[in-house]
PDB file of N, CA and C in Angstrom:
ATOM      1  N   UNK A1438      12.161 -15.411  25.263  1.00 47.00           N
ATOM      2  CA  UNK A1438      12.783 -15.609  23.961  1.00 47.00           C
ATOM      3  C   UNK A1438      14.130 -14.889  23.923  1.00 47.00           C
ATOM      4  N   UNK A1439      14.945 -15.267  22.977  1.00 67.00           N
ATOM      5  CA  UNK A1439      16.272 -14.697  22.819  1.00 67.00           C
ATOM      6  C   UNK A1439      16.154 -13.251  22.348  1.00 67.00           C
ATOM      7  N   UNK A1440      16.871 -12.341  23.005  1.00 80.00           N
ATOM      8  CA  UNK A1440      16.756 -10.908  22.703  1.00 80.00           C
ATOM      9  C   UNK A1440      17.179 -10.577  21.270  1.00 80.00           C
ATOM     10  N   UNK A1441      18.342 -11.066  20.773  1.00 90.00           N
ATOM     11  CA  UNK A1441      18.688 -10.755  19.376  1.00 90.00           C
ATOM     12  C   UNK A1441      17.642 -11.267  18.372  1.00 90.00           C
ATOM     13  N   UNK A1442      17.072 -12.435  18.662  1.00 93.00           N
ATOM     14  CA  UNK A1442      16.033 -12.978  17.786  1.00 93.00           C
ATOM     15  C   UNK A1442      14.792 -12.084  17.818  1.00 93.00           C
ATOM     16  N   UNK A1443      14.416 -11.619  19.006  1.00 93.00           N
ATOM     17  CA  UNK A1443      13.263 -10.735  19.151  1.00 93.00           C
ATOM     18  C   UNK A1443      13.513  -9.412  18.420  1.00 93.00           C
ATOM     19  N   UNK A1444      14.720  -8.883  18.576  1.00 94.00           N
ATOM     20  CA  UNK A1444      15.091  -7.643  17.891  1.00 94.00           C
ATOM     21  C   UNK A1444      14.956  -7.809  16.381  1.00 94.00           C
ATOM     22  N   UNK A1445      15.420  -8.933  15.885  1.00 95.00           N
ATOM     23  CA  UNK A1445      15.332  -9.225  14.448  1.00 95.00           C
ATOM     24  C   UNK A1445      13.869  -9.294  13.995  1.00 95.00           C
ATOM     25  N   UNK A1446      13.032  -9.970  14.773  1.00 95.00           N
ATOM     26  CA  UNK A1446      11.617 -10.109  14.409  1.00 95.00           C
ATOM     27  C   UNK A1446      10.908  -8.759  14.385  1.00 95.00           C
ATOM     28  N   UNK A1447      11.164  -7.934  15.395  1.00 96.00           N
ATOM     29  CA  UNK A1447      10.512  -6.616  15.448  1.00 96.00           C
ATOM     30  C   UNK A1447      11.005  -5.742  14.299  1.00 96.00           C
ATOM     31  N   UNK A1448      12.317  -5.758  14.052  1.00 96.00           N
ATOM     32  CA  UNK A1448      12.878  -4.972  12.941  1.00 96.00           C
ATOM     33  C   UNK A1448      12.256  -5.382  11.615  1.00 96.00           C
ATOM     34  N   UNK A1449      12.141  -6.682  11.390  1.00 96.00           N
ATOM     35  CA  UNK A1449      11.550  -7.183  10.145  1.00 96.00           C
ATOM     36  C   UNK A1449      10.084  -6.782  10.041  1.00 96.00           C
ATOM     37  N   UNK A1450       9.361  -6.868  11.168  1.00 97.00           N
ATOM     38  CA  UNK A1450       7.947  -6.484  11.187  1.00 97.00           C
ATOM     39  C   UNK A1450       7.791  -5.020  10.777  1.00 97.00           C
ATOM     40  N   UNK A1451       8.626  -4.158  11.342  1.00 95.00           N
ATOM     41  CA  UNK A1451       8.543  -2.717  11.028  1.00 95.00           C
ATOM     42  C   UNK A1451       8.894  -2.468   9.564  1.00 95.00           C
ATOM     43  N   UNK A1452       9.926  -3.114   9.068  1.00 95.00           N
ATOM     44  CA  UNK A1452      10.329  -2.909   7.671  1.00 95.00           C
ATOM     45  C   UNK A1452       9.279  -3.428   6.693  1.00 95.00           C
ATOM     46  N   UNK A1453       8.535  -4.445   7.094  1.00 96.00           N
ATOM     47  CA  UNK A1453       7.483  -4.997   6.238  1.00 96.00           C
ATOM     48  C   UNK A1453       6.200  -4.176   6.263  1.00 96.00           C
ATOM     49  N   UNK A1454       6.129  -3.184   7.154  1.00 95.00           N
ATOM     50  CA  UNK A1454       4.957  -2.330   7.276  1.00 95.00           C
ATOM     51  C   UNK A1454       5.326  -0.935   6.760  1.00 95.00           C
ATOM     52  N   UNK A1455       5.044  -0.653   5.467  1.00 96.00           N
ATOM     53  CA  UNK A1455       5.497   0.607   4.856  1.00 96.00           C
ATOM     54  C   UNK A1455       5.021   1.877   5.564  1.00 96.00           C
ATOM     55  N   UNK A1456       3.768   1.884   6.043  1.00 95.00           N
ATOM     56  CA  UNK A1456       3.262   3.085   6.719  1.00 95.00           C
ATOM     57  C   UNK A1456       4.041   3.360   8.003  1.00 95.00           C
ATOM     58  N   UNK A1457       4.244   2.321   8.785  1.00 94.00           N
ATOM     59  CA  UNK A1457       4.964   2.476  10.046  1.00 94.00           C
ATOM     60  C   UNK A1457       6.429   2.846   9.783  1.00 94.00           C
ATOM     61  N   UNK A1458       7.025   2.188   8.817  1.00 96.00           N
ATOM     62  CA  UNK A1458       8.424   2.445   8.489  1.00 96.00           C
ATOM     63  C   UNK A1458       8.616   3.902   8.060  1.00 96.00           C
ATOM     64  N   UNK A1459       7.693   4.405   7.251  1.00 96.00           N
ATOM     65  CA  UNK A1459       7.754   5.798   6.814  1.00 96.00           C
ATOM     66  C   UNK A1459       7.605   6.749   7.993  1.00 96.00           C
ATOM     67  N   UNK A1460       6.677   6.457   8.904  1.00 94.00           N
ATOM     68  CA  UNK A1460       6.506   7.294  10.098  1.00 94.00           C
ATOM     69  C   UNK A1460       7.798   7.375  10.901  1.00 94.00           C
ATOM     70  N   UNK A1461       8.452   6.227  11.059  1.00 94.00           N
ATOM     71  CA  UNK A1461       9.701   6.179  11.822  1.00 94.00           C
ATOM     72  C   UNK A1461      10.772   7.009  11.125  1.00 94.00           C
ATOM     73  N   UNK A1462      10.881   6.881   9.812  1.00 94.00           N
ATOM     74  CA  UNK A1462      11.880   7.644   9.063  1.00 94.00           C
ATOM     75  C   UNK A1462      11.612   9.142   9.127  1.00 94.00           C
ATOM     76  N   UNK A1463      10.334   9.510   9.288  1.00 95.00           N
ATOM     77  CA  UNK A1463       9.957  10.925   9.371  1.00 95.00           C
ATOM     78  C   UNK A1463       9.938  11.432  10.825  1.00 95.00           C
ATOM     79  N   UNK A1464      10.398  10.605  11.743  1.00 93.00           N
ATOM     80  CA  UNK A1464      10.420  10.926  13.179  1.00 93.00           C
ATOM     81  C   UNK A1464       9.043  11.245  13.737  1.00 93.00           C
ATOM     82  N   UNK A1465       8.017  10.635  13.166  1.00 95.00           N
ATOM     83  CA  UNK A1465       6.671  10.774  13.711  1.00 95.00           C
ATOM     84  C   UNK A1465       6.511   9.731  14.822  1.00 95.00           C
ATOM     85  N   UNK A1466       5.937  10.133  15.948  1.00 94.00           N
ATOM     86  CA  UNK A1466       5.803   9.174  17.050  1.00 94.00           C
ATOM     87  C   UNK A1466       4.883   8.010  16.704  1.00 94.00           C
ATOM     88  N   UNK A1467       5.289   6.821  17.110  1.00 94.00           N
ATOM     89  CA  UNK A1467       4.497   5.602  16.942  1.00 94.00           C
ATOM     90  C   UNK A1467       3.673   5.426  18.212  1.00 94.00           C
ATOM     91  N   UNK A1468       2.402   5.089  18.064  1.00 95.00           N
ATOM     92  CA  UNK A1468       1.548   4.867  19.239  1.00 95.00           C
ATOM     93  C   UNK A1468       1.886   3.493  19.803  1.00 95.00           C
ATOM     94  N   UNK A1469       2.390   3.472  21.022  1.00 95.00           N
ATOM     95  CA  UNK A1469       2.947   2.257  21.622  1.00 95.00           C
ATOM     96  C   UNK A1469       1.934   1.125  21.742  1.00 95.00           C
ATOM     97  N   UNK A1470       0.750   1.407  22.257  1.00 95.00           N
ATOM     98  CA  UNK A1470      -0.250   0.355  22.429  1.00 95.00           C
ATOM     99  C   UNK A1470      -0.662  -0.256  21.087  1.00 95.00           C
ATOM    100  N   UNK A1471      -0.782   0.586  20.066  1.00 94.00           N
ATOM    101  CA  UNK A1471      -1.136   0.098  18.733  1.00 94.00           C
ATOM    102  C   UNK A1471      -0.042  -0.790  18.156  1.00 94.00           C
ATOM    103  N   UNK A1472       1.212  -0.384  18.327  1.00 95.00           N
ATOM    104  CA  UNK A1472       2.329  -1.185  17.840  1.00 95.00           C
ATOM    105  C   UNK A1472       2.385  -2.515  18.568  1.00 95.00           C
ATOM    106  N   UNK A1473       2.190  -2.493  19.876  1.00 96.00           N
ATOM    107  CA  UNK A1473       2.208  -3.732  20.670  1.00 96.00           C
ATOM    108  C   UNK A1473       1.120  -4.685  20.185  1.00 96.00           C
ATOM    109  N   UNK A1474      -0.071  -4.148  19.942  1.00 96.00           N
ATOM    110  CA  UNK A1474      -1.195  -4.957  19.470  1.00 96.00           C
ATOM    111  C   UNK A1474      -0.868  -5.581  18.106  1.00 96.00           C
ATOM    112  N   UNK A1475      -0.320  -4.772  17.189  1.00 96.00           N
ATOM    113  CA  UNK A1475       0.009  -5.269  15.851  1.00 96.00           C
ATOM    114  C   UNK A1475       1.087  -6.343  15.904  1.00 96.00           C
ATOM    115  N   UNK A1476       2.079  -6.143  16.752  1.00 96.00           N
ATOM    116  CA  UNK A1476       3.157  -7.132  16.891  1.00 96.00           C
ATOM    117  C   UNK A1476       2.598  -8.444  17.438  1.00 96.00           C
ATOM    118  N   UNK A1477       1.731  -8.340  18.431  1.00 96.00           N
ATOM    119  CA  UNK A1477       1.108  -9.535  19.015  1.00 96.00           C
ATOM    120  C   UNK A1477       0.257 -10.257  17.978  1.00 96.00           C
ATOM    121  N   UNK A1478      -0.516  -9.500  17.189  1.00 96.00           N
ATOM    122  CA  UNK A1478      -1.359 -10.097  16.156  1.00 96.00           C
ATOM    123  C   UNK A1478      -0.523 -10.787  15.072  1.00 96.00           C
ATOM    124  N   UNK A1479       0.715 -10.318  14.892  1.00 96.00           N
ATOM    125  CA  UNK A1479       1.605 -10.924  13.899  1.00 96.00           C
ATOM    126  C   UNK A1479       2.285 -12.182  14.446  1.00 96.00           C
ATOM    127  N   UNK A1480       1.964 -12.517  15.714  1.00 96.00           N
ATOM    128  CA  UNK A1480       2.509 -13.737  16.306  1.00 96.00           C
ATOM    129  C   UNK A1480       3.855 -13.567  16.982  1.00 96.00           C
ATOM    130  N   UNK A1481       4.256 -12.317  17.217  1.00 95.00           N
ATOM    131  CA  UNK A1481       5.531 -12.056  17.891  1.00 95.00           C
ATOM    132  C   UNK A1481       5.245 -11.834  19.369  1.00 95.00           C
ATOM    133  N   UNK A1482       5.824 -12.683  20.205  1.00 94.00           N
ATOM    134  CA  UNK A1482       5.635 -12.538  21.652  1.00 94.00           C
ATOM    135  C   UNK A1482       6.683 -11.577  22.181  1.00 94.00           C
ATOM    136  N   UNK A1483       6.185 -10.489  22.794  1.00 94.00           N
ATOM    137  CA  UNK A1483       7.086  -9.446  23.273  1.00 94.00           C
ATOM    138  C   UNK A1483       6.392  -8.690  24.399  1.00 94.00           C
ATOM    139  N   UNK A1484       7.075  -8.529  25.516  1.00 94.00           N
ATOM    140  CA  UNK A1484       6.484  -7.757  26.614  1.00 94.00           C
ATOM    141  C   UNK A1484       6.554  -6.273  26.275  1.00 94.00           C
ATOM    142  N   UNK A1485       5.721  -5.485  26.925  1.00 95.00           N
ATOM    143  CA  UNK A1485       5.709  -4.041  26.698  1.00 95.00           C
ATOM    144  C   UNK A1485       7.073  -3.439  27.061  1.00 95.00           C
ATOM    145  N   UNK A1486       7.667  -3.946  28.130  1.00 95.00           N
ATOM    146  CA  UNK A1486       8.979  -3.444  28.569  1.00 95.00           C
ATOM    147  C   UNK A1486      10.048  -3.701  27.503  1.00 95.00           C
ATOM    148  N   UNK A1487      10.058  -4.911  26.941  1.00 95.00           N
ATOM    149  CA  UNK A1487      11.049  -5.231  25.908  1.00 95.00           C
ATOM    150  C   UNK A1487      10.816  -4.402  24.652  1.00 95.00           C
ATOM    151  N   UNK A1488       9.550  -4.165  24.334  1.00 96.00           N
ATOM    152  CA  UNK A1488       9.235  -3.345  23.164  1.00 96.00           C
ATOM    153  C   UNK A1488       9.729  -1.912  23.367  1.00 96.00           C
ATOM    154  N   UNK A1489       9.475  -1.359  24.546  1.00 96.00           N
ATOM    155  CA  UNK A1489       9.951   0.007  24.831  1.00 96.00           C
ATOM    156  C   UNK A1489      11.478   0.059  24.802  1.00 96.00           C
ATOM    157  N   UNK A1490      12.142  -0.958  25.333  1.00 95.00           N
ATOM    158  CA  UNK A1490      13.608  -1.000  25.291  1.00 95.00           C
ATOM    159  C   UNK A1490      14.111  -1.031  23.849  1.00 95.00           C
ATOM    160  N   UNK A1491      13.454  -1.835  23.015  1.00 96.00           N
ATOM    161  CA  UNK A1491      13.828  -1.911  21.601  1.00 96.00           C
ATOM    162  C   UNK A1491      13.702  -0.536  20.941  1.00 96.00           C
ATOM    163  N   UNK A1492      12.557   0.104  21.147  1.00 96.00           N
ATOM    164  CA  UNK A1492      12.324   1.415  20.536  1.00 96.00           C
ATOM    165  C   UNK A1492      13.336   2.443  21.028  1.00 96.00           C
ATOM    166  N   UNK A1493      13.660   2.404  22.318  1.00 96.00           N
ATOM    167  CA  UNK A1493      14.659   3.323  22.874  1.00 96.00           C
ATOM    168  C   UNK A1493      16.042   3.066  22.269  1.00 96.00           C
ATOM    169  N   UNK A1494      16.421   1.792  22.169  1.00 95.00           N
ATOM    170  CA  UNK A1494      17.729   1.445  21.612  1.00 95.00           C
ATOM    171  C   UNK A1494      17.860   1.895  20.166  1.00 95.00           C
ATOM    172  N   UNK A1495      16.759   1.827  19.416  1.00 95.00           N
ATOM    173  CA  UNK A1495      16.771   2.210  18.007  1.00 95.00           C
ATOM    174  C   UNK A1495      16.431   3.688  17.802  1.00 95.00           C
ATOM    175  N   UNK A1496      16.244   4.414  18.903  1.00 95.00           N
ATOM    176  CA  UNK A1496      15.896   5.847  18.859  1.00 95.00           C
ATOM    177  C   UNK A1496      14.625   6.094  18.049  1.00 95.00           C
ATOM    178  N   UNK A1497      13.634   5.232  18.248  1.00 95.00           N
ATOM    179  CA  UNK A1497      12.343   5.371  17.581  1.00 95.00           C
ATOM    180  C   UNK A1497      11.406   6.092  18.535  1.00 95.00           C
ATOM    181  N   UNK A1498      10.853   7.194  18.062  1.00 93.00           N
ATOM    182  CA  UNK A1498       9.955   8.003  18.877  1.00 93.00           C
ATOM    183  C   UNK A1498       8.611   7.305  19.021  1.00 93.00           C
ATOM    184  N   UNK A1499       8.120   7.241  20.256  1.00 94.00           N
ATOM    185  CA  UNK A1499       6.805   6.648  20.479  1.00 94.00           C
ATOM    186  C   UNK A1499       6.047   7.453  21.511  1.00 94.00           C
ATOM    187  N   UNK A1500       4.737   7.292  21.480  1.00 94.00           N
ATOM    188  CA  UNK A1500       3.877   7.998  22.420  1.00 94.00           C
ATOM    189  C   UNK A1500       3.028   6.995  23.170  1.00 94.00           C
ATOM    190  N   UNK A1501       2.680   7.367  24.377  1.00 89.00           N
ATOM    191  CA  UNK A1501       1.824   6.517  25.199  1.00 89.00           C
ATOM    192  C   UNK A1501       0.555   7.290  25.525  1.00 89.00           C
ATOM    193  N   UNK A1502       0.047   8.047  24.541  1.00 78.00           N
ATOM    194  CA  UNK A1502      -1.088   8.932  24.775  1.00 78.00           C
ATOM    195  C   UNK A1502      -2.360   8.208  25.189  1.00 78.00           C
ATOM    196  N   UNK A1503      -2.497   6.947  24.801  1.00 61.00           N
ATOM    197  CA  UNK A1503      -3.706   6.214  25.172  1.00 61.00           C
ATOM    198  C   UNK A1503      -3.604   5.541  26.533  1.00 61.00           C
ATOM    199  N   UNK A1504      -2.443   5.637  27.154  1.00 61.00           N
ATOM    200  CA  UNK A1504      -2.285   5.056  28.491  1.00 61.00           C
ATOM    201  C   UNK A1504      -2.921   5.987  29.502  1.00 61.00           C
ATOM    202  N   UNK A1505      -3.643   5.411  30.459  1.00 59.00           N
ATOM    203  CA  UNK A1505      -4.310   6.212  31.478  1.00 59.00           C
ATOM    204  C   UNK A1505      -3.298   6.716  32.484  1.00 59.00           C
ATOM    205  N   UNK A1506      -3.357   7.994  32.757  1.00 56.00           N
ATOM    206  CA  UNK A1506      -2.463   8.568  33.755  1.00 56.00           C
ATOM    207  C   UNK A1506      -3.076   8.357  35.128  1.00 56.00           C
ATOM    208  N   UNK A1507      -2.226   8.068  36.078  1.00 52.00           N
ATOM    209  CA  UNK A1507      -2.702   7.913  37.455  1.00 52.00           C
ATOM    210  C   UNK A1507      -3.074   9.292  37.980  1.00 52.00           C
ATOM    211  N   UNK A1508      -4.268   9.424  38.459  1.00 50.00           N
ATOM    212  CA  UNK A1508      -4.701  10.718  38.971  1.00 50.00           C
ATOM    213  C   UNK A1508      -4.072  10.933  40.343  1.00 50.00           C
ATOM    214  N   UNK A1509      -3.626  12.157  40.597  1.00 52.00           N
ATOM    215  CA  UNK A1509      -3.009  12.422  41.891  1.00 52.00           C
ATOM    216  C   UNK A1509      -4.043  12.292  43.002  1.00 52.00           C
ATOM    217  N   UNK A1510      -3.579  11.826  44.135  1.00 55.00           N
ATOM    218  CA  UNK A1510      -4.469  11.679  45.286  1.00 55.00           C
ATOM    219  C   UNK A1510      -4.805  13.068  45.821  1.00 55.00           C
ATOM    220  N   UNK A1511      -6.068  13.345  45.921  1.00 54.00           N
ATOM    221  CA  UNK A1511      -6.494  14.651  46.441  1.00 54.00           C
ATOM    222  C   UNK A1511      -6.578  14.589  47.957  1.00 54.00           C
ATOM    223  N   UNK A1512      -6.187  15.666  48.577  1.00 54.00           N
ATOM    224  CA  UNK A1512      -6.341  15.770  50.012  1.00 54.00           C
ATOM    225  C   UNK A1512      -5.310  14.989  50.805  1.00 54.00           C
ATOM    226  N   UNK A1513      -4.292  14.514  50.151  1.00 54.00           N
ATOM    227  CA  UNK A1513      -3.277  13.740  50.864  1.00 54.00           C
ATOM    228  C   UNK A1513      -2.560  14.639  51.873  1.00 54.00           C
ATOM    229  N   UNK A1514      -2.459  14.172  53.084  1.00 56.00           N
ATOM    230  CA  UNK A1514      -1.774  14.941  54.116  1.00 56.00           C
ATOM    231  C   UNK A1514      -2.672  15.949  54.814  1.00 56.00           C
ATOM    232  N   UNK A1515      -3.915  15.951  54.491  1.00 56.00           N
ATOM    233  CA  UNK A1515      -4.845  16.887  55.123  1.00 56.00           C
ATOM    234  C   UNK A1515      -5.779  16.118  56.041  1.00 56.00           C
ATOM    235  N   UNK A1516      -6.549  16.839  56.753  1.00 56.00           N
ATOM    236  CA  UNK A1516      -7.534  16.190  57.617  1.00 56.00           C
ATOM    237  C   UNK A1516      -7.100  16.222  59.075  1.00 56.00           C
ATOM    238  N   UNK A1517      -7.834  15.505  59.872  1.00 60.00           N
ATOM    239  CA  UNK A1517      -7.560  15.509  61.305  1.00 60.00           C
ATOM    240  C   UNK A1517      -6.316  14.690  61.609  1.00 60.00           C
ATOM    241  N   UNK A1518      -5.594  15.143  62.602  1.00 59.00           N
ATOM    242  CA  UNK A1518      -4.409  14.420  63.024  1.00 59.00           C
ATOM    243  C   UNK A1518      -4.820  13.227  63.877  1.00 59.00           C
ATOM    244  N   UNK A1519      -3.986  12.202  63.806  1.00 60.00           N
ATOM    245  CA  UNK A1519      -4.236  11.038  64.642  1.00 60.00           C
ATOM    246  C   UNK A1519      -3.895  11.376  66.076  1.00 60.00           C
ATOM    247  N   UNK A1520      -4.460  10.661  66.994  1.00 64.00           N
ATOM    248  CA  UNK A1520      -4.276  10.911  68.416  1.00 64.00           C
ATOM    249  C   UNK A1520      -2.799  10.915  68.788  1.00 64.00           C
ATOM    250  N   UNK A1521      -2.011   9.975  68.263  1.00 63.00           N
ATOM    251  CA  UNK A1521      -0.597   9.873  68.594  1.00 63.00           C
ATOM    252  C   UNK A1521       0.168  11.111  68.107  1.00 63.00           C
ATOM    253  N   UNK A1522      -0.199  11.654  66.941  1.00 60.00           N
ATOM    254  CA  UNK A1522       0.448  12.848  66.410  1.00 60.00           C
ATOM    255  C   UNK A1522       0.152  14.056  67.274  1.00 60.00           C
ATOM    256  N   UNK A1523      -1.042  14.160  67.791  1.00 58.00           N
ATOM    257  CA  UNK A1523      -1.453  15.285  68.630  1.00 58.00           C
ATOM    258  C   UNK A1523      -0.664  15.232  69.950  1.00 58.00           C
ATOM    259  N   UNK A1524      -0.541  14.054  70.524  1.00 66.00           N
ATOM    260  CA  UNK A1524       0.149  13.897  71.801  1.00 66.00           C
ATOM    261  C   UNK A1524       1.643  14.172  71.665  1.00 66.00           C
ATOM    262  N   UNK A1525       2.222  13.902  70.484  1.00 65.00           N
ATOM    263  CA  UNK A1525       3.646  14.118  70.254  1.00 65.00           C
ATOM    264  C   UNK A1525       4.002  15.588  70.178  1.00 65.00           C
ATOM    265  N   UNK A1526       3.047  16.444  69.873  1.00 62.00           N
ATOM    266  CA  UNK A1526       3.313  17.883  69.722  1.00 62.00           C
ATOM    267  C   UNK A1526       3.402  18.603  71.006  1.00 62.00           C
TER     268      UNK A1526
END
């Protein structure tokens, strides 16, 4: 979809939602997944990337607290050396 049109739709959606609009004016973080879900339910097609870009451009604070963090790989770089590594030393 056209970016200016999408920007207009998201802006209108936020302005029509008094609770969300007030949170934004008070610099309270908006929960990204919840906003994405509400926008989708309102019939606005928007990728997560475009939504984050919109929020960044408008300096709207958001949180991704419900997103799962990738757990660090444990034991990476440990263990027995491969035969080729041993021979190279």
